[in-house]
mmCIF file of C-alpha atoms in Angstrom:
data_model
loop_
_atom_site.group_PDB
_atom_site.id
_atom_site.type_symbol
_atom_site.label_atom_id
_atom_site.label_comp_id
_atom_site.label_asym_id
_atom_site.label_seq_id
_atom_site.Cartn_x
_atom_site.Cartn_y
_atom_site.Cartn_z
ATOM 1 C CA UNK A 1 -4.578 -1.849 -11.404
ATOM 2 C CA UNK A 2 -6.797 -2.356 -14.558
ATOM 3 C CA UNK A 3 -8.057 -6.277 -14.890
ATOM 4 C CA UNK A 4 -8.421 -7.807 -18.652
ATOM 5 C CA UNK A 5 -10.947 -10.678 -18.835
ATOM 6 C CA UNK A 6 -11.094 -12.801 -21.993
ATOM 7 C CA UNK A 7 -14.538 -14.011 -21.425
ATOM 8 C CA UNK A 8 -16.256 -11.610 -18.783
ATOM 9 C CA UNK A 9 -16.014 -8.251 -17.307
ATOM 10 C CA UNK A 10 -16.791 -7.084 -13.851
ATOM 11 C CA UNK A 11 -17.453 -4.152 -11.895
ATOM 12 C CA UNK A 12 -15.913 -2.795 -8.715
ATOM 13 C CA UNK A 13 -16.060 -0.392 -6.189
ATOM 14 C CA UNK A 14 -15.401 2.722 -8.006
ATOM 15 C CA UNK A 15 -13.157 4.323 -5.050
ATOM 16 C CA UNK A 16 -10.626 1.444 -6.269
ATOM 17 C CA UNK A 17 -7.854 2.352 -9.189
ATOM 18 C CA UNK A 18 -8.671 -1.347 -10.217
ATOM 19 C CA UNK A 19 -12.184 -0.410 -10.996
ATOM 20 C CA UNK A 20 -12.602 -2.732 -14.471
ATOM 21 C CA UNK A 21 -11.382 -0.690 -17.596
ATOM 22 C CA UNK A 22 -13.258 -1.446 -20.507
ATOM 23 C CA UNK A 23 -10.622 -2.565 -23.432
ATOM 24 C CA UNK A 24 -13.378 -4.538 -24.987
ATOM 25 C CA UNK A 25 -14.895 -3.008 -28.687
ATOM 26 C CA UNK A 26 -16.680 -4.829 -30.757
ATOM 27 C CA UNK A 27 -15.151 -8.173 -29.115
ATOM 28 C CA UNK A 28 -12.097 -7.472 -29.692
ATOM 29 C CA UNK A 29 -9.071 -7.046 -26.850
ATOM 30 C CA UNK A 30 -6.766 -3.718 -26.459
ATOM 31 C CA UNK A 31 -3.652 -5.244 -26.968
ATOM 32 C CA UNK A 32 -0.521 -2.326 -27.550
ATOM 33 C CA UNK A 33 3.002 -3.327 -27.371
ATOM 34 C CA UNK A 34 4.619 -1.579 -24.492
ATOM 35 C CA UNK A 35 6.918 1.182 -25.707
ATOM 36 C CA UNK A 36 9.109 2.812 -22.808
ATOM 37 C CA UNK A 37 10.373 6.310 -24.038
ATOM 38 C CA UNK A 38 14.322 6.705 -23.481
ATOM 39 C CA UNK A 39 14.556 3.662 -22.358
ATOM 40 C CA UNK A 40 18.294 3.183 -24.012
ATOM 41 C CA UNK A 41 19.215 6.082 -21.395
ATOM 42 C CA UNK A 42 18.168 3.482 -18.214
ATOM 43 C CA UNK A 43 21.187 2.827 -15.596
ATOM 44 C CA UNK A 44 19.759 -0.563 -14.592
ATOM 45 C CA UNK A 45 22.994 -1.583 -12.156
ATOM 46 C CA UNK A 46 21.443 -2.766 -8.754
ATOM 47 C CA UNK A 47 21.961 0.032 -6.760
ATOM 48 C CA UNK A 48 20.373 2.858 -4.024
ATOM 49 C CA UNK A 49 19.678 5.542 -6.239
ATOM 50 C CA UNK A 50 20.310 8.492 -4.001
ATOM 51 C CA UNK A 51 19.537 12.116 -4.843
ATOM 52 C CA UNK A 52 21.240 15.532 -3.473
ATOM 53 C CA UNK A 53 18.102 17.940 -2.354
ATOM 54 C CA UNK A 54 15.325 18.812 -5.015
ATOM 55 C CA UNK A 55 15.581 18.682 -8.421
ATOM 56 C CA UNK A 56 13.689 19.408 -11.306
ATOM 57 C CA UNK A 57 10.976 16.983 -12.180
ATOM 58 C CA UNK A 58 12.590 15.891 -15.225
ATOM 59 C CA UNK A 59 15.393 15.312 -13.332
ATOM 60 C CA UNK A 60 14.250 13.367 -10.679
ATOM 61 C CA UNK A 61 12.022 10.951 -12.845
ATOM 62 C CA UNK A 62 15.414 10.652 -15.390
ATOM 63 C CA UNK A 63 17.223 9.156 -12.133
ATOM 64 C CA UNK A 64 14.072 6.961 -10.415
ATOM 65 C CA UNK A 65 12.584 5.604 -13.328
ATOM 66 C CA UNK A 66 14.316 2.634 -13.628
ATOM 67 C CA UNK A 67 13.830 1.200 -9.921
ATOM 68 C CA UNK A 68 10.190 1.366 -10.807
ATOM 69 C CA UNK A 69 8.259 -1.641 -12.773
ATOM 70 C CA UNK A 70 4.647 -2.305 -14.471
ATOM 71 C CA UNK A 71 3.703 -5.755 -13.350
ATOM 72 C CA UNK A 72 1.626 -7.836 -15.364
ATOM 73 C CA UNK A 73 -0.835 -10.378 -13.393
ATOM 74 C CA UNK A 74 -1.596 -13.744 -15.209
ATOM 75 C CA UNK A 75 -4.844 -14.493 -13.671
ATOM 76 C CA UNK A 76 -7.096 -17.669 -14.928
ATOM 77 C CA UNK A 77 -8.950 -15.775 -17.126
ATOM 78 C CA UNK A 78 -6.892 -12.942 -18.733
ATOM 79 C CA UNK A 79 -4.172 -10.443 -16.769
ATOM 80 C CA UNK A 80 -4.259 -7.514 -14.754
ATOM 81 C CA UNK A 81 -1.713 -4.598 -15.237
ATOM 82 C CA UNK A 82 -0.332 -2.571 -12.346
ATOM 83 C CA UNK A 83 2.697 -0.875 -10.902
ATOM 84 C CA UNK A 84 5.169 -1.401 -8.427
ATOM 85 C CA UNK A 85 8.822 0.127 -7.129
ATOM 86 C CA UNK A 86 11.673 -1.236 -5.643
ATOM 87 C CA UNK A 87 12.856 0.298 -1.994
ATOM 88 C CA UNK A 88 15.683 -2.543 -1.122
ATOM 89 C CA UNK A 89 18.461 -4.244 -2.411
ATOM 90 C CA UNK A 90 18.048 -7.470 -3.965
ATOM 91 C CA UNK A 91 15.152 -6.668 -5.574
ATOM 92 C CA UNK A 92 12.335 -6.186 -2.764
ATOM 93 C CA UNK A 93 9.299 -4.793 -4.693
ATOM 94 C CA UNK A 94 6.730 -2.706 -2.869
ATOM 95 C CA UNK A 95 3.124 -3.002 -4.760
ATOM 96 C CA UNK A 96 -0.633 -3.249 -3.780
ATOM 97 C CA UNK A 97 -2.170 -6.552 -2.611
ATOM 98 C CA UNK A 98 -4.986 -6.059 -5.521
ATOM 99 C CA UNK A 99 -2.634 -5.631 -8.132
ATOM 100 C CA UNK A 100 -1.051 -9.611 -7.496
ATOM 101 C CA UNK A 101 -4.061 -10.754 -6.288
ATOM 102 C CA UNK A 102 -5.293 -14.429 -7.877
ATOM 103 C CA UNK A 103 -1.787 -14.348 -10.336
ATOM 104 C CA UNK A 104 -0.696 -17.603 -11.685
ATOM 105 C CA UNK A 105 1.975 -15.718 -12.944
ATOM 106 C CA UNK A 106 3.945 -12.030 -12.224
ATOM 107 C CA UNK A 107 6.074 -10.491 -14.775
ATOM 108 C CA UNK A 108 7.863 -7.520 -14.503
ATOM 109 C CA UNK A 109 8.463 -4.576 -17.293
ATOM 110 C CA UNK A 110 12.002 -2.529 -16.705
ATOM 111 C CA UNK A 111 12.303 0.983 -17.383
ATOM 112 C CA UNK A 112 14.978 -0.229 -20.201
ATOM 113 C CA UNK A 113 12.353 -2.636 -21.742
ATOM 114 C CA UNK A 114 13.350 -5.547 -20.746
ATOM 115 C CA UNK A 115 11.601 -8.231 -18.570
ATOM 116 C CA UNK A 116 11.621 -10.445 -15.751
ATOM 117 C CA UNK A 117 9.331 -12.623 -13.657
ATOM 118 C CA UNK A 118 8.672 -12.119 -10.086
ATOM 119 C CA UNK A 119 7.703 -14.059 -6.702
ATOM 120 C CA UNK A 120 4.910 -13.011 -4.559
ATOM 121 C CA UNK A 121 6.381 -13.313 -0.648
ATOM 122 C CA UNK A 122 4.256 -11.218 1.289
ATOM 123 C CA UNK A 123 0.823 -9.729 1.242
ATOM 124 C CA UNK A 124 -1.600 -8.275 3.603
ATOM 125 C CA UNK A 125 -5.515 -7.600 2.204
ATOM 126 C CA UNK A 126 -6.198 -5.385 5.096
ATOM 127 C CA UNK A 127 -3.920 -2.509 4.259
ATOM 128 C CA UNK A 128 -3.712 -3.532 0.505
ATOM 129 C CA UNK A 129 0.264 -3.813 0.238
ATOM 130 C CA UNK A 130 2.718 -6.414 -0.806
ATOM 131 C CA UNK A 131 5.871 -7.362 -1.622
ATOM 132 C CA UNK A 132 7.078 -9.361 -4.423
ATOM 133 C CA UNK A 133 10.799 -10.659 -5.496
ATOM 134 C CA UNK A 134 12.177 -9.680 -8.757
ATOM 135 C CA UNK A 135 14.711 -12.967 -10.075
ATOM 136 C CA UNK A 136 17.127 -10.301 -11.401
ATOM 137 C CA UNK A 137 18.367 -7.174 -9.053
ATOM 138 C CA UNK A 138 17.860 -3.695 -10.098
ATOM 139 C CA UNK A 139 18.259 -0.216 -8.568
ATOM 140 C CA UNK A 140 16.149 0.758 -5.610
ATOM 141 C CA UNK A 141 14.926 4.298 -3.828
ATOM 142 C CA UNK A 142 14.883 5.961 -0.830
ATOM 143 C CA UNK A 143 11.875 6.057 1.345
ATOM 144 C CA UNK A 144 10.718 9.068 3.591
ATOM 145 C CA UNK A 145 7.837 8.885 6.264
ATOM 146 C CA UNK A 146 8.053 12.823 6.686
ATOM 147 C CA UNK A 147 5.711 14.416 4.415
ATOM 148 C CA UNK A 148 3.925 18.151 4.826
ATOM 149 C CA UNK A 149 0.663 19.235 3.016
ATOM 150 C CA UNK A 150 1.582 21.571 -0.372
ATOM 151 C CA UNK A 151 4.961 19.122 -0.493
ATOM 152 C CA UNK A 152 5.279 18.135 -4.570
ATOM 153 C CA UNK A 153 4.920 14.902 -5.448
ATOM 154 C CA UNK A 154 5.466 12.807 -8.704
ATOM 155 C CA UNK A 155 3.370 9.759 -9.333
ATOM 156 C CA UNK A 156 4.904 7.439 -11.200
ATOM 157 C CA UNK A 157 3.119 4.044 -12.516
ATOM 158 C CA UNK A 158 1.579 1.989 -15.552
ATOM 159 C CA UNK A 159 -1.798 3.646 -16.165
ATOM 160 C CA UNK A 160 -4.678 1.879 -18.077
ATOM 161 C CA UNK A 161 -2.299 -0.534 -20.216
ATOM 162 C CA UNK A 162 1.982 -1.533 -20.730
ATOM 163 C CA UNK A 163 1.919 0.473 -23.334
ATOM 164 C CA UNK A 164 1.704 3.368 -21.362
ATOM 165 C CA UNK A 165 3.966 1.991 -18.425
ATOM 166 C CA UNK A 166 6.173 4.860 -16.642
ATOM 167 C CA UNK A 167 3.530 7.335 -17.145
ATOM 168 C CA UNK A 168 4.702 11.163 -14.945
ATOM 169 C CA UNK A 169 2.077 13.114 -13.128
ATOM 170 C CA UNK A 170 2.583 15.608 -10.799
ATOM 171 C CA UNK A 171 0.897 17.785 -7.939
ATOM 172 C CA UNK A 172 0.790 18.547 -4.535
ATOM 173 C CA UNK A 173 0.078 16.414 -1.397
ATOM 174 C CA UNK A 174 -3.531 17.649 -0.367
ATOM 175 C CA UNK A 175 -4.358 16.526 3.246
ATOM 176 C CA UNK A 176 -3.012 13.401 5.490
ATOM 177 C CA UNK A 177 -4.645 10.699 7.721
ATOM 178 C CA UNK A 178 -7.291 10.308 5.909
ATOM 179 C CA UNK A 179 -9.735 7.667 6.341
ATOM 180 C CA UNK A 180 -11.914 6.034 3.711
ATOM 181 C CA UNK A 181 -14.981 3.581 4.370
ATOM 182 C CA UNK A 182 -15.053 1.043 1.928
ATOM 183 C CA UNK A 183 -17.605 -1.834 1.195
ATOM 184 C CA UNK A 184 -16.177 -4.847 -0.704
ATOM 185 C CA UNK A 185 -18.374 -6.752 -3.383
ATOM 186 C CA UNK A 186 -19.467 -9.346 -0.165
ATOM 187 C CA UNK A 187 -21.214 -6.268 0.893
ATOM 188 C CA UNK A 188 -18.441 -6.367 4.138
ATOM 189 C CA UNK A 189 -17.184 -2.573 5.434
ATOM 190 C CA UNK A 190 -13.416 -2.024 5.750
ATOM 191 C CA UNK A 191 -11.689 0.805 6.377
ATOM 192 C CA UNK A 192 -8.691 2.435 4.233
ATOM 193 C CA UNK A 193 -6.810 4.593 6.910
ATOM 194 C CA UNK A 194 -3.815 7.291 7.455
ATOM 195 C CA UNK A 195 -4.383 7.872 3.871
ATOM 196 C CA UNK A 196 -1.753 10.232 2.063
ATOM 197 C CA UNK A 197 -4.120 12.895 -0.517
ATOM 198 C CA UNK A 198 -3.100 14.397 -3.410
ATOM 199 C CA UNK A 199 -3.748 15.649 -6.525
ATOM 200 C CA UNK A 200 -1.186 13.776 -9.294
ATOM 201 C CA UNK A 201 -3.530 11.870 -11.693
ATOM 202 C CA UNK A 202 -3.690 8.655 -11.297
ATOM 203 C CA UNK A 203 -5.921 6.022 -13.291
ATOM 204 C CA UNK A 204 -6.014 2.211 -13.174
ATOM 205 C CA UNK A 205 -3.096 0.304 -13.460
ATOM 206 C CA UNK A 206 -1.220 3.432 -11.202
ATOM 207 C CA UNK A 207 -2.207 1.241 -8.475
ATOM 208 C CA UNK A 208 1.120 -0.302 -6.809
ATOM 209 C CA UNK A 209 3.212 3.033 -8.354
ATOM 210 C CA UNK A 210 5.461 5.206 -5.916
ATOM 211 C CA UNK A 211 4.215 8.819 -5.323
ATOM 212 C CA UNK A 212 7.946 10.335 -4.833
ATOM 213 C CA UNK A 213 9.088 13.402 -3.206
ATOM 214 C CA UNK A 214 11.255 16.350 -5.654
ATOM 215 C CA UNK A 215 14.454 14.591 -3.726
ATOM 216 C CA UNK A 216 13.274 11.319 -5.492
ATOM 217 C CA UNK A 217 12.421 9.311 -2.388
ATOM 218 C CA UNK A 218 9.014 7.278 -2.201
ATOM 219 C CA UNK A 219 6.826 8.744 0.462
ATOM 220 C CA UNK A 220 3.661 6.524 -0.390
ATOM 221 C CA UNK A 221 2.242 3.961 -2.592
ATOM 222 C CA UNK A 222 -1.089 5.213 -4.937
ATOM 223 C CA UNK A 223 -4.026 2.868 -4.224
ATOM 224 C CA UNK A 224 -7.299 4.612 -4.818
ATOM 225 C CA UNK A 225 -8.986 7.096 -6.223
ATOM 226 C CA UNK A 226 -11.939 9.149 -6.140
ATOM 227 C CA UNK A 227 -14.107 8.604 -9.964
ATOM 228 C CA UNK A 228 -16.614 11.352 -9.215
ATOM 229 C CA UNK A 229 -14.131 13.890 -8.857
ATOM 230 C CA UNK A 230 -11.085 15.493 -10.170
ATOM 231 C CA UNK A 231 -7.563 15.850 -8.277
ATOM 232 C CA UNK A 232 -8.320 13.256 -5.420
ATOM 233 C CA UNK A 233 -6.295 10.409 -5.294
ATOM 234 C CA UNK A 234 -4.399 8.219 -2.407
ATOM 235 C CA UNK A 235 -1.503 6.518 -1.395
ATOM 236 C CA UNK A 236 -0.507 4.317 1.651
ATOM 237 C CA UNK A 237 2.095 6.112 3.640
ATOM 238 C CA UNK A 238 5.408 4.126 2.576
ATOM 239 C CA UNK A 239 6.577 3.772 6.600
ATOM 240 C CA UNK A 240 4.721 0.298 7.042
ATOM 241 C CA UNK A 241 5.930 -1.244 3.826
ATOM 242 C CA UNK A 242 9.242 -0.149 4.483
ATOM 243 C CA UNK A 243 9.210 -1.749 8.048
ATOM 244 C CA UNK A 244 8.006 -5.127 6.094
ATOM 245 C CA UNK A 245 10.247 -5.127 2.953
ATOM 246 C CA UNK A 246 13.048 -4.597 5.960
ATOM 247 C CA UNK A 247 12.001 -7.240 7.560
ATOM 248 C CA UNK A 248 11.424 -9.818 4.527
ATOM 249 C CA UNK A 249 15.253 -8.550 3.222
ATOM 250 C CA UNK A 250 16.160 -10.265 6.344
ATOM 251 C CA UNK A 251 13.695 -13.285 6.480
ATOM 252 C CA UNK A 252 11.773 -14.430 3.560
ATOM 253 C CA UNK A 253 9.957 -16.599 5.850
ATOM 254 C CA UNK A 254 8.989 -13.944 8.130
ATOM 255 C CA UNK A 255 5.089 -13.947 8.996
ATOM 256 C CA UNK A 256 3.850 -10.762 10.675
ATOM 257 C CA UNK A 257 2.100 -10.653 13.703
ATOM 258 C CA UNK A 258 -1.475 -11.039 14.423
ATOM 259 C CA UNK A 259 -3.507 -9.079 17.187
ATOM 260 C CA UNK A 260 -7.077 -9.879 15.566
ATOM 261 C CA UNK A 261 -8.422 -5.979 15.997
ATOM 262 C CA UNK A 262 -10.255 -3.467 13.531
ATOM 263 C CA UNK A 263 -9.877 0.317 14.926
ATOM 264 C CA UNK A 264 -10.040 3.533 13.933
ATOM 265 C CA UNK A 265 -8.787 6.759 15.441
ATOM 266 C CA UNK A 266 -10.835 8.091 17.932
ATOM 267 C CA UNK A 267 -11.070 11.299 15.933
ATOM 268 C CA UNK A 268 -12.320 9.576 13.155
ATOM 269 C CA UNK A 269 -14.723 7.337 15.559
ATOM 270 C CA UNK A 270 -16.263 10.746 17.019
ATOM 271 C CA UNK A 271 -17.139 11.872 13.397
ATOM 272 C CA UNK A 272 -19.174 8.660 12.819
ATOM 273 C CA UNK A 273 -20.887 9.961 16.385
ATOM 274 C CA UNK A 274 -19.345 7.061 18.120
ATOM 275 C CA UNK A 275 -18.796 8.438 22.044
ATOM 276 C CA UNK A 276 -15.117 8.260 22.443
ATOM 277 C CA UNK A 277 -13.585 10.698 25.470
ATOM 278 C CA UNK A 278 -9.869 9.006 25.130
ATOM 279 C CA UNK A 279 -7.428 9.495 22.291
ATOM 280 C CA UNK A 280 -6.108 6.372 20.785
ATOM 281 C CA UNK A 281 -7.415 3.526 18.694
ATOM 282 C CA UNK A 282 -11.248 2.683 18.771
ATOM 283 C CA UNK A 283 -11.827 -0.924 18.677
ATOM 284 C CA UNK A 284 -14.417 -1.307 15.975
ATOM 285 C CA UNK A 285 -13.886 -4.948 15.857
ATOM 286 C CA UNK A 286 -12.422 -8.275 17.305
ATOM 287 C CA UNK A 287 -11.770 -11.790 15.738
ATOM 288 C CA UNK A 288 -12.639 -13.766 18.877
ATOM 289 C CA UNK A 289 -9.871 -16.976 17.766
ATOM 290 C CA UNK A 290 -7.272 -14.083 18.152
ATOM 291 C CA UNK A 291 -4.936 -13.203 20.833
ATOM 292 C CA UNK A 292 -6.628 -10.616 21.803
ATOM 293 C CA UNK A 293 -10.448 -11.681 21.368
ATOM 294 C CA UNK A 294 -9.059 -14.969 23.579
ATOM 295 C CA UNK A 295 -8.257 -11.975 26.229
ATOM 296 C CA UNK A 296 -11.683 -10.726 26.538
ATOM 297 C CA UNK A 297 -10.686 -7.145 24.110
ATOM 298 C CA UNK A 298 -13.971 -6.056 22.600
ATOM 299 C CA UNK A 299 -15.619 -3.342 20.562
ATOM 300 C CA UNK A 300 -15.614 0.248 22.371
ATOM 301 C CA UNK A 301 -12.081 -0.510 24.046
ATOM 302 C CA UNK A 302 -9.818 2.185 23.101
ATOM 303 C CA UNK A 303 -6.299 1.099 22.838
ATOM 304 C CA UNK A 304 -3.939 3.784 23.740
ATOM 305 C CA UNK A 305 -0.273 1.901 24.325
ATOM 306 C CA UNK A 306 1.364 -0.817 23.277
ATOM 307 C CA UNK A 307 4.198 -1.491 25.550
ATOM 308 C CA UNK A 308 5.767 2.372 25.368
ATOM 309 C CA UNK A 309 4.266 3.072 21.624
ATOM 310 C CA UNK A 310 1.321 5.269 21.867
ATOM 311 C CA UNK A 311 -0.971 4.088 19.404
ATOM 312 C CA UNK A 312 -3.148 7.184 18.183
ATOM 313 C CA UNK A 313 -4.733 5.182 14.750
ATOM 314 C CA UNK A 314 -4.136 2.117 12.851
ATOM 315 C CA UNK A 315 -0.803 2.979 10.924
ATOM 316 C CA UNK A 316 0.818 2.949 14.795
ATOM 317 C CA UNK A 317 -0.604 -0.678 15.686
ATOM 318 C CA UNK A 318 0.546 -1.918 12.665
ATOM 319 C CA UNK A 319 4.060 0.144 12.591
ATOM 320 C CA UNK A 320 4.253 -1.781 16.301
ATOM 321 C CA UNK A 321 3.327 -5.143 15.491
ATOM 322 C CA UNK A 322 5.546 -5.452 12.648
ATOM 323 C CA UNK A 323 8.427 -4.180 14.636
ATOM 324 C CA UNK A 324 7.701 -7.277 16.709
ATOM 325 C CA UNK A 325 7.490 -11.532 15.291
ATOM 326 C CA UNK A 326 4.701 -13.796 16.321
ATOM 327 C CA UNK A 327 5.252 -15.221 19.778
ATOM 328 C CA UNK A 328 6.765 -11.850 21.334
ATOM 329 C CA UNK A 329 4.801 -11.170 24.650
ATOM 330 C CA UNK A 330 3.413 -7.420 24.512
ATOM 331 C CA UNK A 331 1.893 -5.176 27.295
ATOM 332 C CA UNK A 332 -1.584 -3.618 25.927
ATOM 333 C CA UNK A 333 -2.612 -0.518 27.336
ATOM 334 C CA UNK A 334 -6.836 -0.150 27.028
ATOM 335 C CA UNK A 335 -9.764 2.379 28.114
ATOM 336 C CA UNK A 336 -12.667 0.544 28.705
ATOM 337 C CA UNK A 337 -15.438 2.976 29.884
ATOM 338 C CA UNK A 338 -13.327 5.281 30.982
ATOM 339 C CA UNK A 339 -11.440 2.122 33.928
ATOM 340 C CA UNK A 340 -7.823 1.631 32.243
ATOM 341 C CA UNK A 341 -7.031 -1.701 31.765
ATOM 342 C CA UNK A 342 -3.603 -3.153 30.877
ATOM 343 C CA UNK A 343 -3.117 -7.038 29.284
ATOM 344 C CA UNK A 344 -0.287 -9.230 28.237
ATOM 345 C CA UNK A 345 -0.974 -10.367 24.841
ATOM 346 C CA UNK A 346 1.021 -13.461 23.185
ATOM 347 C CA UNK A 347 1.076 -12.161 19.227
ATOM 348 C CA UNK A 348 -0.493 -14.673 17.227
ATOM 349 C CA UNK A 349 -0.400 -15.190 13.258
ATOM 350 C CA UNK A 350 -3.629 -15.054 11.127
#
């Protein structure tokens, strides 16, 4: 996501895509009416836009293009610009939670140039995703959690500006699970895991965009980059913002549950020379108002099960607990210095 200020401008992490763009000369804003190229040839009927194997690029992008949006953020001060695609009927809009952050206002561009506003129903900081409604249905993709290293992949998104919206990169997915530290501007240390690597350039404003398979389905949603070097970009696996946009097709008012932990794989926990002997999920972490701080869970518990659902990082607690709705009675499964240990927890909301 890039962020226009009228009156200030401020810098972020650089790992972020919504690291501030400078569209500031001499005073004066960027301001570039969005063009969309071949946008007369858009299909816009609501529908599953389904695809038979691989195709060529230009083939795939000529089918998806138009279940994919730039979103414009009206924020008290100016706008942000960012990206977003559609993955169910009705027009259920998967995006990052920094691109609709703050909005007064969401508007959505069409492939076929024309517009529409949008409702923010769901958002989660923590894992950067949410889901906004579009007041007018469109077509939607495919999604698919199975995804190999050397796979091609197409990003697709609304880079720097809206004149530039539905911008095609393409390149290869680099590595998977990978786990970023990340320091907000409070100074506070979060962690961006089960990360999706590739190579497809991305730039601010991408952030929200589908990176898509050569059988056009969306296999993650771009989120950061690295600035300091070339070819290294991210994307949230798409299998927990499926499992939410299913959920919220359902029942807008659905709130997913709460456990109240911070983990990290225990592979990842080793390389930070924390001593971990169990596979699972290393509890960094505990909000002590939470069901499972009330329980006595603390930092240095591994959590290996949840009910029958191994839980081997932080993708699988949160694939579990949104499988689940707040109230639903779960059996925890914990190491805890190498004595198992096994709790009832009540799921709470934040």
């Amino acid at each position: 996501m890039v962020k226009i200020k009228q009156n200030s401008q401020k810098i972020f992490l650089i790992l972020f895509i919504f690291i501030t763009f400078s569209t500031f000369l001499c005073g004066c804003s960027l301001n570039i009416t969005p063009n969309v190229t071949g946008a007369t040839d858009v299909n816009m009927t609501p529908r599953l836009i389904s695809l038979n194997g691989d195709m060529e690029t230009s083939q795939v992008v000529q089918n998806v293009k138009s279940a994919i949006v730039g979103i414009k953020s009206t924020l008290s001060n100016g706008y942000s610009v960012g990206s977003g695609v559609a993955i169910r009927e009705g027009g259920y809009i998967l995006t990052n939670q920094h691109v609709i952050a703050s909005a007064k206002k969401l508007t959505l561009y069409f492939a076929d140039k024309t517009t529409a506003s949008a409702t923010l129903i769901w958002q989660d900081s923590s894992i950067d995703l949410a889901v906004v409604k579009s007041e007018k249905d469109m077509p939607y993709l495919e999604c698919e959690s199975s995804v190999a290293v050397g796979q091609d992949v197409i990003a697709i998104g609304t880079p720097l500006s809206l004149a530039f919206q539905h911008t095609v990169t393409k390149g290869i997915i680099s590595a998977l699970d990978r786990t970023l530290e990340v320091q907000s501007t409070g100074g506070l240390t979060s962690y961006m895991q089960n990360l999706i690597q590739h190579d497809a350039s991305i730039n601010p404003g991408n952030s929200g965009g589908p990176l898509i398979n050569s059988s056009g389905k969306v296999v993650g949603i771009n989120t950061l980059k690295a600035t300091d070097a070339e070819g290294i970009g991210f994307a949230i696996p798409i299998i927990t913002g499926e499992s939410i946009v299913n959920r919220l097709s359902v029942n807008n008012g659905y709130t997913a549950p709460y456990m109240g932990v911070l983990g990290i794989s225990s592979d990842y926990a080793r390389a930070k020379e924390y001593e971990v002997s169990t596979e699972g999920l290393y509890i960094l972490g505990v909000d002590k108002a939470s069901a499972a701080g009330l329980l006595g869970i603390m930092p240095g518990d591994v959590l290996i099960k949840i009910d029958e659902t191994p839980i081997r990082n932080f993708l699988d607690l949160r694939n579990v607990l949104y499988s689940h709705s707040v109230g639903d009675k779960v059996e925890v499964y914990l190491i805890r210095n190498n004595t198992p240990l096994t709790l009832t927890i009540t799921l709470g909301e934040r």
